[in-house]
Coordinates of N, CA and C and ligand atoms in Angstrom, one line a residue:
X1 N 75.6 227.6 5.0 CA 75.8 226.2 4.1 C 76.5 226.5 2.9
X2 N 77.6 225.7 2.7 CA 78.3 225.7 1.4 C 77.5 226.0 0.0
X3 N 77.6 226.9 -0.6 CA 77.2 227.0 -2.1 C 77.9 226.1 -2.8
X4 N 76.9 225.6 -3.9 CA 77.6 224.7 -5.0 C 76.9 225.0 -6.3
X5 N 77.5 224.4 -7.1 CA 76.7 224.2 -8.5 C 76.2 223.1 -8.6
X6 N 75.1 222.9 -9.2 CA 74.3 221.7 -9.6 C 73.9 221.4 -11.0
X7 N 74.7 220.4 -11.8 CA 74.1 220.4 -13.2 C 73.7 219.1 -13.5
X8 N 72.3 219.3 -13.6 CA 71.8 217.7 -13.9 C 71.6 217.5 -15.4
X9 N 72.0 216.2 -15.9 CA 72.3 216.1 -17.3 C 71.6 214.9 -17.6
X10 N 71.2 214.8 -18.8 CA 70.5 213.4 -19.1 C 71.8 212.3 -19.3
X11 N 71.4 211.2 -19.0 CA 72.3 210.1 -19.0 C 73.1 209.9 -20.3
X12 N 72.4 210.2 -21.5 CA 73.3 210.1 -22.8 C 74.2 211.2 -23.1
X13 N 73.7 212.3 -22.4 CA 74.5 213.4 -22.7 C 75.7 213.5 -21.4
X14 N 75.6 212.8 -20.3 CA 76.5 213.0 -19.4 C 77.9 213.3 -19.5
X15 N 78.4 212.0 -20.3 CA 79.7 211.9 -20.3 C 80.3 213.0 -21.3
X16 N 79.6 213.2 -22.5 CA 80.2 214.4 -23.4 C 80.2 215.8 -22.6
X17 N 79.2 216.1 -21.8 CA 79.0 217.4 -21.1 C 80.0 217.5 -20.1
X18 N 80.4 216.7 -19.4 CA 81.3 216.7 -18.0 C 82.5 216.6 -18.7
X19 N 82.8 216.0 -19.8 CA 84.2 215.9 -20.6 C 84.6 217.3 -21.2
X20 N 83.5 218.0 -21.7 CA 83.8 219.1 -22.0 C 84.0 220.3 -20.9
X21 N 83.4 220.2 -19.8 CA 83.3 221.0 -18.8 C 84.9 220.9 -18.2
X22 N 85.4 219.6 -18.1 CA 86.8 219.6 -17.6 C 87.9 220.0 -18.5
X23 N 87.8 220.1 -20.0 CA 88.6 220.4 -20.9 C 88.7 221.9 -20.6
X24 N 87.3 222.6 -20.5 CA 87.2 224.1 -20.3 C 88.0 224.2 -19.1
X25 N 87.9 223.7 -18.0 CA 88.4 224.0 -16.7 C 89.9 223.9 -16.6
X26 N 90.6 222.9 -17.4 CA 91.7 222.4 -17.5 C 92.5 223.6 -18.4
X27 N 91.9 224.1 -19.4 CA 92.4 225.1 -20.3 C 92.4 226.4 -19.5
X28 N 91.0 226.7 -18.8 CA 91.5 228.0 -18.2 C 92.5 228.3 -17.2
X29 N 92.8 226.8 -16.4 CA 94.0 226.9 -15.6 C 95.2 227.0 -16.1
X30 N 95.5 226.4 -17.4 CA 96.8 226.5 -18.1 C 96.8 228.1 -18.7
X31 N 95.8 228.6 -19.2 CA 95.9 230.1 -19.8 C 96.3 230.8 -18.0
X32 N 95.8 230.4 -17.1 CA 96.2 231.3 -15.7 C 97.4 231.0 -15.5
X33 N 97.9 229.9 -15.2 CA 99.2 229.5 -14.4 C 100.2 228.7 -15.2
X34 N 99.7 228.3 -16.5 CA 100.8 227.6 -17.3 C 100.6 226.0 -17.0
X35 N 100.1 225.6 -15.8 CA 100.2 224.2 -15.5 C 98.9 223.8 -14.7
X36 N 98.3 223.0 -15.1 CA 97.2 222.5 -14.3 C 97.3 221.1 -13.5
X37 N 97.0 221.2 -12.1 CA 97.2 220.0 -11.3 C 95.9 219.5 -11.2
X38 N 95.7 218.3 -11.8 CA 94.3 217.7 -11.8 C 94.3 216.4 -11.1
X39 N 93.2 216.2 -10.1 CA 93.2 215.0 -9.3 C 92.1 214.2 -10.0
X40 N 92.6 212.9 -10.4 CA 91.5 212.0 -11.1 C 90.8 211.2 -10.1
X41 N 89.5 211.1 -10.4 CA 88.4 210.2 -9.4 C 88.8 208.7 -9.7
X42 N 88.6 207.8 -8.7 CA 88.5 206.6 -9.0 C 87.3 206.2 -9.2
X43 N 87.1 204.6 -9.3 CA 85.6 203.8 -9.5 C 85.3 204.1 -11.1
X44 N 84.3 203.5 -11.4 CA 84.0 203.3 -13.0 C 83.2 204.6 -13.6
X45 N 82.5 205.3 -12.8 CA 81.7 206.4 -13.4 C 82.5 207.3 -14.4
X46 N 84.0 207.7 -13.9 CA 84.7 208.5 -14.9 C 85.0 208.0 -16.1
X47 N 84.9 206.5 -16.2 CA 85.8 205.9 -17.2 C 85.2 206.4 -18.7
X48 N 84.2 206.6 -18.8 CA 83.5 207.0 -20.2 C 84.0 208.4 -20.1
X49 N 84.2 209.2 -19.3 CA 84.7 210.6 -19.5 C 86.2 210.7 -19.9
X50 N 86.8 209.6 -19.1 CA 88.2 209.7 -19.5 C 88.5 209.3 -21.0
X51 N 87.6 208.3 -21.4 CA 87.7 207.8 -23.0 C 87.5 209.0 -23.9
X52 N 86.5 209.8 -23.5 CA 86.3 210.9 -24.4 C 87.4 212.1 -24.4
X53 N 88.0 212.0 -23.2 CA 89.2 213.0 -23.2 C 90.3 212.4 -24.1
X54 N 90.4 211.3 -24.2 CA 91.4 210.5 -24.9 C 91.3 210.2 -26.4
X55 N 90.1 210.8 -27.0 CA 89.7 210.6 -28.4 C 89.4 211.9 -29.0
X56 N 89.7 212.1 -30.4 CA 89.1 213.2 -30.9 C 87.7 213.5 -30.9
X57 N 87.2 214.8 -30.5 CA 88.0 215.9 -30.9 C 88.6 216.3 -29.7
X58 N 88.3 215.9 -28.5 CA 88.8 216.4 -27.2 C 90.2 216.2 -27.1
X59 N 90.8 215.2 -27.6 CA 92.3 214.9 -27.2 C 93.1 216.0 -27.8
X60 N 92.7 216.7 -29.0 CA 93.6 217.7 -29.4 C 93.2 219.1 -28.7
X61 N 92.4 219.0 -27.7 CA 91.9 220.5 -27.1 C 92.8 220.6 -25.7
X62 N 93.6 219.4 -25.4 CA 94.2 219.8 -24.1 C 95.8 219.7 -24.5
X63 N 96.6 220.5 -24.0 CA 98.0 220.2 -23.9 C 98.3 219.4 -22.5
X64 N 98.5 218.3 -23.0 CA 98.7 217.3 -21.6 C 99.9 217.5 -21.0
X65 N 100.9 218.2 -21.8 CA 102.2 218.3 -21.4 C 102.2 219.6 -20.0
X66 N 101.2 220.0 -20.1 CA 100.7 221.1 -19.3 C 99.8 220.9 -18.2
X67 N 99.8 219.4 -18.1 CA 98.8 218.9 -17.1 C 99.6 217.9 -16.1
X68 N 99.5 218.1 -14.9 CA 99.9 216.8 -13.9 C 98.6 216.2 -13.2
X69 N 99.0 214.9 -13.6 CA 97.6 214.0 -13.2 C 98.1 213.5 -11.6
X70 N 97.0 213.6 -10.9 CA 97.3 213.1 -9.7 C 95.9 212.1 -9.3
X71 N 95.9 211.1 -8.3 CA 94.9 210.3 -8.0 C 94.3 210.5 -6.8
X72 N 92.9 210.5 -6.9 CA 92.2 210.9 -5.2 C 92.5 209.7 -4.6
X73 N 92.7 208.5 -5.1 CA 92.8 207.3 -4.3 C 92.9 206.1 -4.9
X74 N 93.4 205.0 -4.5 CA 93.5 204.0 -5.2 C 93.3 202.7 -4.3
X75 N 93.2 201.6 -4.9 CA 93.0 200.4 -4.2 C 94.6 199.9 -3.9
X76 N 94.9 199.0 -2.8 CA 96.1 198.6 -2.7 C 96.4 197.5 -3.1
X77 N 96.7 197.4 -4.6 CA 96.6 196.3 -5.4 C 97.9 196.6 -6.6
X78 N 98.2 195.7 -7.2 CA 99.3 196.0 -8.4 C 98.6 197.0 -9.2
X79 N 99.6 197.5 -10.2 CA 98.8 198.6 -11.0 C 98.3 198.0 -12.0
X80 N 98.5 196.7 -12.4 CA 97.9 195.7 -13.3 C 96.8 194.9 -13.0
X81 N 96.3 195.2 -11.5 CA 95.1 194.5 -10.9 C 93.8 195.1 -11.7
X82 N 92.9 194.3 -11.9 CA 91.6 194.9 -12.4 C 91.0 195.8 -11.6
X83 N 91.3 195.6 -10.2 CA 90.5 196.5 -9.4 C 91.2 198.0 -9.4
X84 N 92.5 198.3 -9.9 CA 93.3 199.4 -9.8 C 92.7 200.6 -10.5
X85 N 92.5 201.6 -9.7 CA 92.3 202.9 -10.4 C 93.3 203.5 -11.4
X86 N 94.4 203.2 -11.1 CA 95.6 203.5 -12.1 C 95.3 202.9 -13.4
X87 N 94.9 201.5 -13.3 CA 94.9 200.5 -14.5 C 93.6 201.2 -15.4
X88 N 92.5 201.3 -14.6 CA 91.2 202.0 -15.1 C 91.9 203.5 -16.1
X89 N 92.6 204.2 -15.6 CA 93.0 205.6 -15.9 C 93.8 205.2 -17.2
X90 N 94.9 204.3 -17.0 CA 95.8 204.0 -17.9 C 95.1 203.3 -19.2
X91 N 94.1 202.6 -18.9 CA 93.5 201.9 -20.2 C 92.4 202.9 -20.9
X92 N 91.9 204.0 -20.2 CA 91.0 204.9 -20.8 C 91.5 206.1 -21.1
X93 N 92.8 206.5 -20.6 CA 93.3 207.9 -20.9 C 94.9 207.9 -21.3
X94 N 95.5 207.3 -20.2 CA 96.9 207.4 -20.7 C 97.5 206.8 -21.7
X95 N 96.9 205.6 -22.3 CA 97.5 204.8 -23.2 C 97.1 205.7 -24.7
X96 N 96.3 206.9 -24.7 CA 96.0 207.6 -25.9 C 96.6 208.8 -25.9
X97 N 96.7 209.4 -24.9 CA 97.5 210.9 -24.9 C 98.8 211.1 -24.5
X98 N 99.3 212.2 -25.3 CA 100.8 212.4 -25.1 C 100.9 213.1 -23.8
X99 N 101.7 212.6 -22.9 CA 101.8 213.3 -21.4 C 103.4 212.9 -20.9
X100 N 104.0 213.7 -20.4 CA 105.4 213.5 -19.8 C 105.1 212.5 -18.7
X101 N 105.9 211.4 -18.5 CA 105.7 210.4 -17.4 C 105.9 211.1 -16.3
X102 N 106.7 212.2 -16.0 CA 106.9 212.7 -14.7 C 105.5 213.6 -14.5
X103 N 104.5 213.7 -15.4 CA 103.2 214.4 -14.8 C 102.2 213.6 -14.4
X104 N 102.7 211.9 -14.7 CA 101.7 211.1 -14.2 C 102.0 210.8 -12.7
X105 N 101.3 211.2 -11.7 CA 101.7 210.9 -10.6 C 100.7 210.3 -9.6
X106 N 100.9 208.8 -9.7 CA 100.1 207.9 -9.4 C 100.7 207.4 -7.8
X107 N 99.7 206.9 -7.0 CA 100.0 206.2 -5.8 C 101.0 204.8 -6.2
X108 N 102.2 204.7 -5.6 CA 102.9 203.6 -5.7 C 102.5 202.5 -5.1
X109 N 102.0 201.5 -5.6 CA 101.5 200.5 -4.7 C 102.2 199.1 -4.6
X110 N 103.7 199.6 -4.9 CA 104.6 198.5 -4.6 C 105.2 198.2 -3.4
X111 N 105.1 199.2 -2.4 CA 105.5 199.1 -1.3 C 104.8 198.0 -0.4
X112 N 105.4 197.6 0.8 CA 104.9 196.4 1.6 C 103.7 196.6 2.2
X113 N 103.6 197.9 2.6 CA 102.3 198.3 3.0 C 101.6 199.6 2.4
X114 N 100.2 199.7 2.7 CA 99.8 201.1 2.1 C 100.1 202.3 3.0
X115 N 100.5 202.0 4.2 CA 101.0 203.2 5.0 C 102.3 203.6 4.4
X116 N 103.1 202.9 4.2 CA 104.4 203.3 3.4 C 104.1 204.2 2.0
X117 N 103.4 203.6 1.2 CA 102.8 204.2 0.0 C 102.2 205.4 0.3
X118 N 101.2 205.5 1.4 CA 100.8 206.9 1.5 C 101.7 207.9 2.0
X119 N 102.6 207.3 2.8 CA 103.6 208.2 3.2 C 104.6 208.9 2.0
X120 N 104.7 207.9 1.2 CA 105.8 208.5 -0.1 C 104.9 209.2 -1.0
X121 N 103.6 208.9 -1.2 CA 102.9 210.0 -2.1 C 102.9 211.4 -1.3
X122 N 102.5 211.3 0.0 CA 102.6 212.7 0.5 C 104.0 213.3 0.4
X123 N 104.9 212.7 0.6 CA 106.4 213.4 0.4 C 106.7 213.6 -1.0
X124 N 106.1 212.8 -1.9 CA 106.4 213.0 -3.5 C 105.6 214.3 -4.1
X125 N 104.5 214.6 -3.4 CA 103.7 215.6 -3.7 C 104.1 216.7 -3.1
X126 N 104.7 216.9 -1.9 CA 105.4 218.2 -1.3 C 106.4 218.3 -2.3
X127 N 107.1 217.6 -2.8 CA 108.5 217.8 -3.5 C 108.0 218.3 -4.9
X128 N 107.1 217.9 -5.6 CA 106.6 218.2 -6.8 C 106.0 219.6 -6.9
X129 N 105.2 219.8 -5.8 CA 104.2 221.0 -5.8 C 105.0 222.0 -5.1
X130 N 106.4 221.8 -4.5 CA 107.2 222.7 -3.7 C 106.3 223.3 -2.5
X131 N 105.7 222.5 -1.7 CA 105.1 222.9 -0.4 C 105.7 222.0 0.6
X132 N 105.2 222.7 1.9 CA 105.8 222.2 3.1 C 104.7 221.3 3.9
X133 N 103.6 221.5 3.7 CA 102.3 221.0 4.4 C 101.3 220.8 3.5
X134 N 100.1 220.2 4.2 CA 99.0 220.0 3.5 C 98.1 221.5 3.2
X135 N 98.7 222.2 4.3 CA 97.8 223.6 4.5 C 98.4 224.4 3.1
X136 N 99.3 224.1 2.6 CA 99.7 224.8 1.5 C 99.3 224.2 0.3
X137 N 98.7 223.0 0.1 CA 98.0 222.3 -1.2 C 96.8 222.8 -1.6
X138 N 96.8 223.2 -2.9 CA 95.4 223.4 -3.3 C 95.4 222.8 -4.8
X139 N 95.0 221.6 -5.1 CA 94.8 221.3 -6.4 C 94.0 222.1 -7.2
X140 N 94.1 222.1 -8.4 CA 93.4 223.1 -9.2 C 92.1 222.5 -9.7
X141 N 92.0 221.3 -9.9 CA 90.8 220.6 -10.1 C 90.8 219.1 -9.4
X142 N 89.8 218.9 -8.8 CA 89.6 217.3 -8.2 C 88.4 216.8 -8.6
X143 N 88.4 215.6 -9.3 CA 87.3 215.1 -9.5 C 86.9 213.8 -8.4
X144 N 85.8 213.9 -8.2 CA 85.4 212.8 -7.1 C 84.2 212.1 -7.4
X145 N 83.8 210.8 -7.0 CA 82.8 210.0 -7.2 C 82.2 210.0 -5.8
X146 N 81.1 209.3 -5.5 CA 80.6 209.0 -4.3 C 80.0 207.4 -4.3
X147 N 80.2 206.9 -3.0 CA 79.6 205.6 -3.2 C 78.4 205.5 -2.3
X148 N 77.6 204.5 -2.3 CA 76.2 204.5 -2.1 C 76.2 204.6 -0.3
X149 N 77.6 204.4 0.3 CA 77.4 204.6 1.8 C 77.8 206.1 2.0
X150 N 78.1 207.0 1.1 CA 78.5 208.2 1.6 C 80.0 208.6 1.2
X151 N 80.7 207.4 1.1 CA 82.2 207.7 0.9 C 82.4 208.7 -0.3
X152 N 83.7 209.0 -0.3 CA 84.2 209.7 -1.5 C 85.7 209.6 -1.5
X153 N 86.3 209.5 -2.6 CA 87.7 208.9 -2.6 C 87.8 207.6 -1.8
X154 N 88.8 207.2 -0.9 CA 88.7 206.2 0.0 C 88.7 206.8 1.3
X155 N 87.5 207.8 1.5 CA 87.6 208.2 3.0 C 86.0 207.5 3.3
X156 N 86.1 206.5 3.9 CA 84.6 205.7 4.2 C 84.1 206.3 5.5
X157 N 82.9 206.0 5.8 CA 82.3 206.5 7.1 C 83.0 206.0 8.3
X158 N 83.1 206.7 9.2 CA 83.5 206.6 10.7 C 85.0 206.2 10.5
X159 N 85.9 206.5 9.5 CA 87.0 206.2 9.1 C 88.1 207.2 10.0
X160 N 89.2 206.5 10.2 CA 90.2 207.3 11.0 C 90.9 208.4 10.0
X161 N 90.5 208.2 8.8 CA 91.1 209.0 7.9 C 90.3 210.6 8.1
X162 N 89.2 210.6 8.5 CA 88.4 211.7 8.8 C 89.2 212.6 9.5
X163 N 89.7 212.2 10.6 CA 90.5 212.8 11.8 C 91.9 213.2 11.1
X164 N 92.6 212.8 10.1 CA 93.7 213.3 9.7 C 94.0 214.8 9.1
X165 N 94.6 215.5 9.9 CA 94.8 217.0 9.7 C 96.1 217.4 9.2
X166 N 97.2 216.5 9.0 CA 98.4 216.8 8.8 C 98.8 216.3 7.4
X167 N 98.5 215.0 7.5 CA 99.1 214.4 6.0 C 98.3 214.7 4.7
X168 N 98.9 214.8 3.5 CA 98.4 214.6 2.3 C 97.7 213.4 1.6
X169 N 98.2 212.3 2.3 CA 97.6 211.1 1.9 C 97.9 210.0 3.2
X170 N 96.8 209.2 3.2 CA 96.6 208.2 4.0 C 96.4 206.7 3.6
X171 N 96.6 205.9 4.5 CA 96.3 204.3 4.2 C 94.8 204.3 4.7
X172 N 93.9 203.7 4.2 CA 92.5 203.7 4.5 C 92.1 202.1 4.3
X173 N 91.0 201.9 5.1 CA 90.5 200.4 5.2 C 88.9 200.8 4.5
X174 N 88.6 200.0 3.7 CA 87.2 199.9 2.9 C 86.4 198.7 3.5
X175 N 85.1 199.0 3.6 CA 84.4 197.9 4.1 C 83.9 197.0 3.2
X176 N 84.4 197.4 1.6 CA 84.2 196.3 0.7 C 85.7 196.1 0.0
X177 N 85.8 194.8 -0.5 CA 87.0 194.4 -1.0 C 87.3 195.4 -2.4
X178 N 88.6 195.7 -2.7 CA 89.8 195.5 -1.9 C 89.8 196.3 -0.7
X179 N 89.9 195.7 0.5 CA 89.7 196.3 1.7 C 91.1 197.5 2.0
X180 N 92.1 197.1 1.4 CA 93.2 197.9 1.6 C 93.3 199.2 0.6
X181 N 93.3 200.3 1.1 CA 93.3 201.6 0.1 C 94.2 202.4 0.6
X182 N 94.5 203.6 -0.3 CA 95.4 204.7 -0.1 C 94.5 205.9 -0.7
X183 N 94.6 206.9 0.0 CA 93.6 208.1 -0.5 C 94.2 209.4 0.0
X184 N 93.9 210.5 -1.0 CA 94.2 211.8 -0.5 C 93.3 212.0 0.8
X185 N 93.7 213.0 1.8 CA 93.1 213.1 2.9 C 92.1 214.3 2.8
X186 N 91.2 214.3 3.7 CA 90.0 215.2 3.4 C 90.7 216.8 3.3
X187 N 91.6 217.0 3.9 CA 92.3 218.5 3.6 C 92.7 218.5 2.3
X188 N 93.6 217.6 1.7 CA 94.2 217.7 0.6 C 93.2 217.7 -0.5
X189 N 91.9 217.1 -0.2 CA 91.0 217.1 -1.4 C 90.2 218.5 -1.2
X190 N 89.7 218.9 0.0 CA 88.9 220.0 0.0 C 89.3 221.3 0.1
X191 N 90.8 221.3 0.0 CA 91.4 222.7 -0.1 C 91.5 222.7 -1.6
X192 N 91.0 222.2 -2.5 CA 91.2 222.3 -4.1 C 90.4 223.3 -4.3
X193 N 90.8 224.0 -5.7 CA 90.3 225.2 -6.0 C 88.9 225.1 -6.8
X194 N 88.9 223.9 -7.2 CA 87.6 223.4 -7.9 C 87.3 221.8 -7.6
X195 N 86.1 221.5 -7.2 CA 85.8 220.0 -6.9 C 84.7 220.0 -8.0
X196 N 84.9 218.7 -8.6 CA 83.9 218.4 -9.7 C 83.4 217.0 -9.1
X197 N 82.2 216.8 -8.5 CA 81.5 215.5 -8.0 C 80.7 215.1 -9.3
X198 N 81.2 213.7 -9.6 CA 80.8 213.1 -10.9 C 79.8 211.9 -10.6
X199 N 78.4 212.2 -10.6 CA 77.6 211.2 -9.8 C 76.6 210.6 -11.1
X200 N 76.4 209.5 -11.1 CA 75.5 208.9 -12.2 C 75.0 207.7 -11.8
X201 N 73.6 207.5 -12.3 CA 72.9 206.3 -11.9 C 71.9 206.5 -10.8
X202 N 70.7 205.6 -10.8 CA 69.8 205.7 -9.9 C 70.3 205.1 -8.6
X203 N 71.3 204.3 -8.7 CA 71.7 203.7 -7.3 C 72.3 204.7 -6.4
X204 N 72.6 206.0 -7.1 CA 73.2 207.0 -6.1 C 72.3 208.0 -5.7
X205 N 70.9 207.7 -6.0 CA 70.0 208.9 -5.8 C 69.6 209.2 -4.4
X206 N 69.6 207.9 -3.7 CA 69.3 208.2 -2.1 C 70.3 208.7 -1.4
X207 N 71.7 208.5 -1.7 CA 72.6 209.1 -0.9 C 72.9 210.3 -1.2
X208 N 72.6 210.6 -2.7 CA 73.0 212.1 -3.1 C 72.0 213.1 -2.5
X209 N 70.7 212.6 -2.4 CA 69.7 213.4 -1.7 C 70.2 213.8 -0.2
X210 N 70.6 212.7 0.5 CA 71.0 212.7 1.9 C 72.1 213.7 1.8
X211 N 73.1 213.7 1.1 CA 74.3 214.5 1.1 C 73.6 216.1 1.0
X212 N 73.1 216.2 -0.2 CA 72.5 217.5 -0.4 C 71.5 218.4 0.6
X213 N 70.8 217.2 1.6 CA 69.9 217.6 2.3 C 70.8 218.1 3.5
X214 N 71.9 217.4 3.7 CA 72.8 217.6 5.1 C 72.5 216.6 6.0
X215 N 72.0 215.4 5.8 CA 71.6 214.4 6.5 C 72.8 213.8 7.0
X216 N 72.7 213.4 8.2 CA 73.8 212.6 8.9 C 75.0 213.5 9.2
X217 N 75.8 213.2 10.0 CA 77.1 213.9 10.2 C 78.4 213.6 9.1
X218 N 79.3 214.3 9.3 CA 80.4 214.5 8.3 C 81.0 212.7 8.4
X219 N 81.1 212.4 9.7 CA 81.6 210.9 10.0 C 81.0 209.9 9.3
X220 N 79.5 210.2 9.1 CA 78.6 209.1 8.8 C 78.6 209.1 7.3
X221 N 78.7 210.5 6.7 CA 78.6 210.7 5.3 C 79.7 211.6 5.1
X222 N 81.0 210.8 4.6 CA 82.3 211.8 4.4 C 82.1 212.6 3.3
X223 N 81.1 212.3 2.2 CA 81.2 213.2 0.8 C 80.5 214.5 1.4
X224 N 79.8 214.6 2.7 CA 79.2 215.9 3.1 C 80.4 216.8 3.3
X225 N 81.7 216.4 3.4 CA 82.8 217.4 3.8 C 82.8 218.4 2.6
X226 N 82.1 218.3 1.2 CA 82.1 219.1 0.4 C 81.8 220.6 0.9
X227 N 81.0 220.4 2.2 CA 80.5 221.9 2.8 C 81.7 222.7 3.3
X228 N 82.9 221.9 3.8 CA 84.1 222.5 4.3 C 85.0 222.9 3.1
X229 N 84.6 222.6 1.6 CA 85.5 222.8 0.9 C 85.8 224.4 0.6
X230 N 87.1 224.8 0.4 CA 87.5 226.1 0.4 C 87.3 226.7 -1.0
X231 N 87.1 225.9 -2.0 CA 86.9 226.4 -3.3 C 85.6 226.1 -3.8
X232 N 85.6 226.0 -5.2 CA 84.1 225.9 -5.9 C 83.7 224.5 -6.1
X233 N 82.6 224.1 -5.7 CA 82.1 222.7 -5.9 C 81.0 222.7 -6.8
X234 N 81.2 221.9 -7.8 CA 80.0 221.7 -8.5 C 79.7 220.2 -8.8
X235 N 78.3 219.9 -8.6 CA 78.0 218.6 -8.8 C 77.3 218.2 -10.1
X236 N 78.0 217.4 -11.0 CA 77.6 217.0 -12.2 C 76.8 215.5 -11.8
X237 N 75.4 215.8 -12.1 CA 74.7 214.3 -11.7 C 73.9 214.2 -13.0
X238 N 73.5 213.0 -13.3 CA 72.6 212.7 -14.2 C 71.2 212.4 -13.8
X239 N 70.2 212.6 -14.5 CA 68.9 212.8 -14.2 C 68.4 211.6 -13.4
X240 N 69.1 210.2 -13.5 CA 68.9 209.1 -12.7 C 69.3 209.3 -11.4
X241 N 70.4 209.9 -11.3 CA 70.9 210.3 -9.8 C 70.1 211.2 -9.1
X242 N 69.5 212.1 -9.9 CA 68.8 213.4 -9.4 C 67.4 213.1 -9.1
X243 N 66.9 211.8 -9.1 CA 65.3 211.7 -9.0 C 64.9 212.1 -7.7
X244 N 65.6 211.9 -6.6 CA 65.2 212.2 -5.2 C 65.3 213.6 -4.8
X245 N 66.1 214.3 -5.5 CA 66.7 215.8 -4.9 C 65.4 216.6 -4.9
X246 N 65.1 217.3 -3.8 CA 64.1 218.1 -3.5 C 64.1 219.2 -4.7
X247 N 62.8 219.2 -5.5 CA 62.8 220.3 -6.6 C 63.0 221.6 -5.9
Ligands
LIG301 C1 87.1 204.3 -5.8 C2 86.8 205.6 -5.6 C3 85.5 205.7 -5.0 C4 84.4 205.9 -6.2 C5 83.0 205.8 -5.6 C6 82.2 205.6 -7.0 O1 88.1 203.8 -5.7 O2 86.2 203.4 -5.8 O3 87.6 206.4 -5.6 O4 85.3 206.9 -4.2 O5 84.4 207.1 -6.8 O6 83.0 204.6 -5.0 O7 82.2 204.4 -7.6 P1 81.8 204.3 -9.1 O8 82.1 205.4 -9.9 O9 82.4 202.9 -9.4 O10 80.1 204.1 -8.8

């Protein structure tokens, strides 16, 4: 069974504690290798954390010129669409930090199809990181959320994406709107050196308990793929989401 760190935090302290952990982790990587490849989670949970990163005192604690930002996934909508994960990050982080444009590596959702977008992201990541395949890819820090159905990023239960072994990024179909999505593939995500799951709220308690108990298959609960992670996995959860976890 994959070992993981579990940090249970009170709701009020959740965003500041996780924001500080992310700052420390980014700076450790920058000290080690000069640049940090950070994958941002989608959804709403991380918004409060991104806001804290973009404000004093934390905004001055990271040299963002030494951070490349990637997205775990996005909805296949225009970048100014209210559902866009890019838009959420722009409004909560990018608008306030000083980061070179070339370090902001988001899905391009202007292609006619999500498949074209995923293929382009696959190629762009290969070129930027100077790698030839997903096997060579290992993001330094990947932030992830989980959905009530056990999805993570835009890897949904029983999705074809679960079978993807070659691509870095894929088109995906969500059971809830917006249905058209683009996502990093399981290998691209779970080869990361550090994975931080960020889970908050009582509505995640049941699925979180199932994931950590190992209920269901990887197809049924894609977030269980953390068990295949090659790097370190840390679950940052608030005490509401932790309610059902076996003590
Ligand atoms: C997305 C995500 C998705 C998200 C979870 C949790 O685009 O929605 O990447 O995996 O992280 O659904 O979403 P919330 O944080 O909004 O609960």
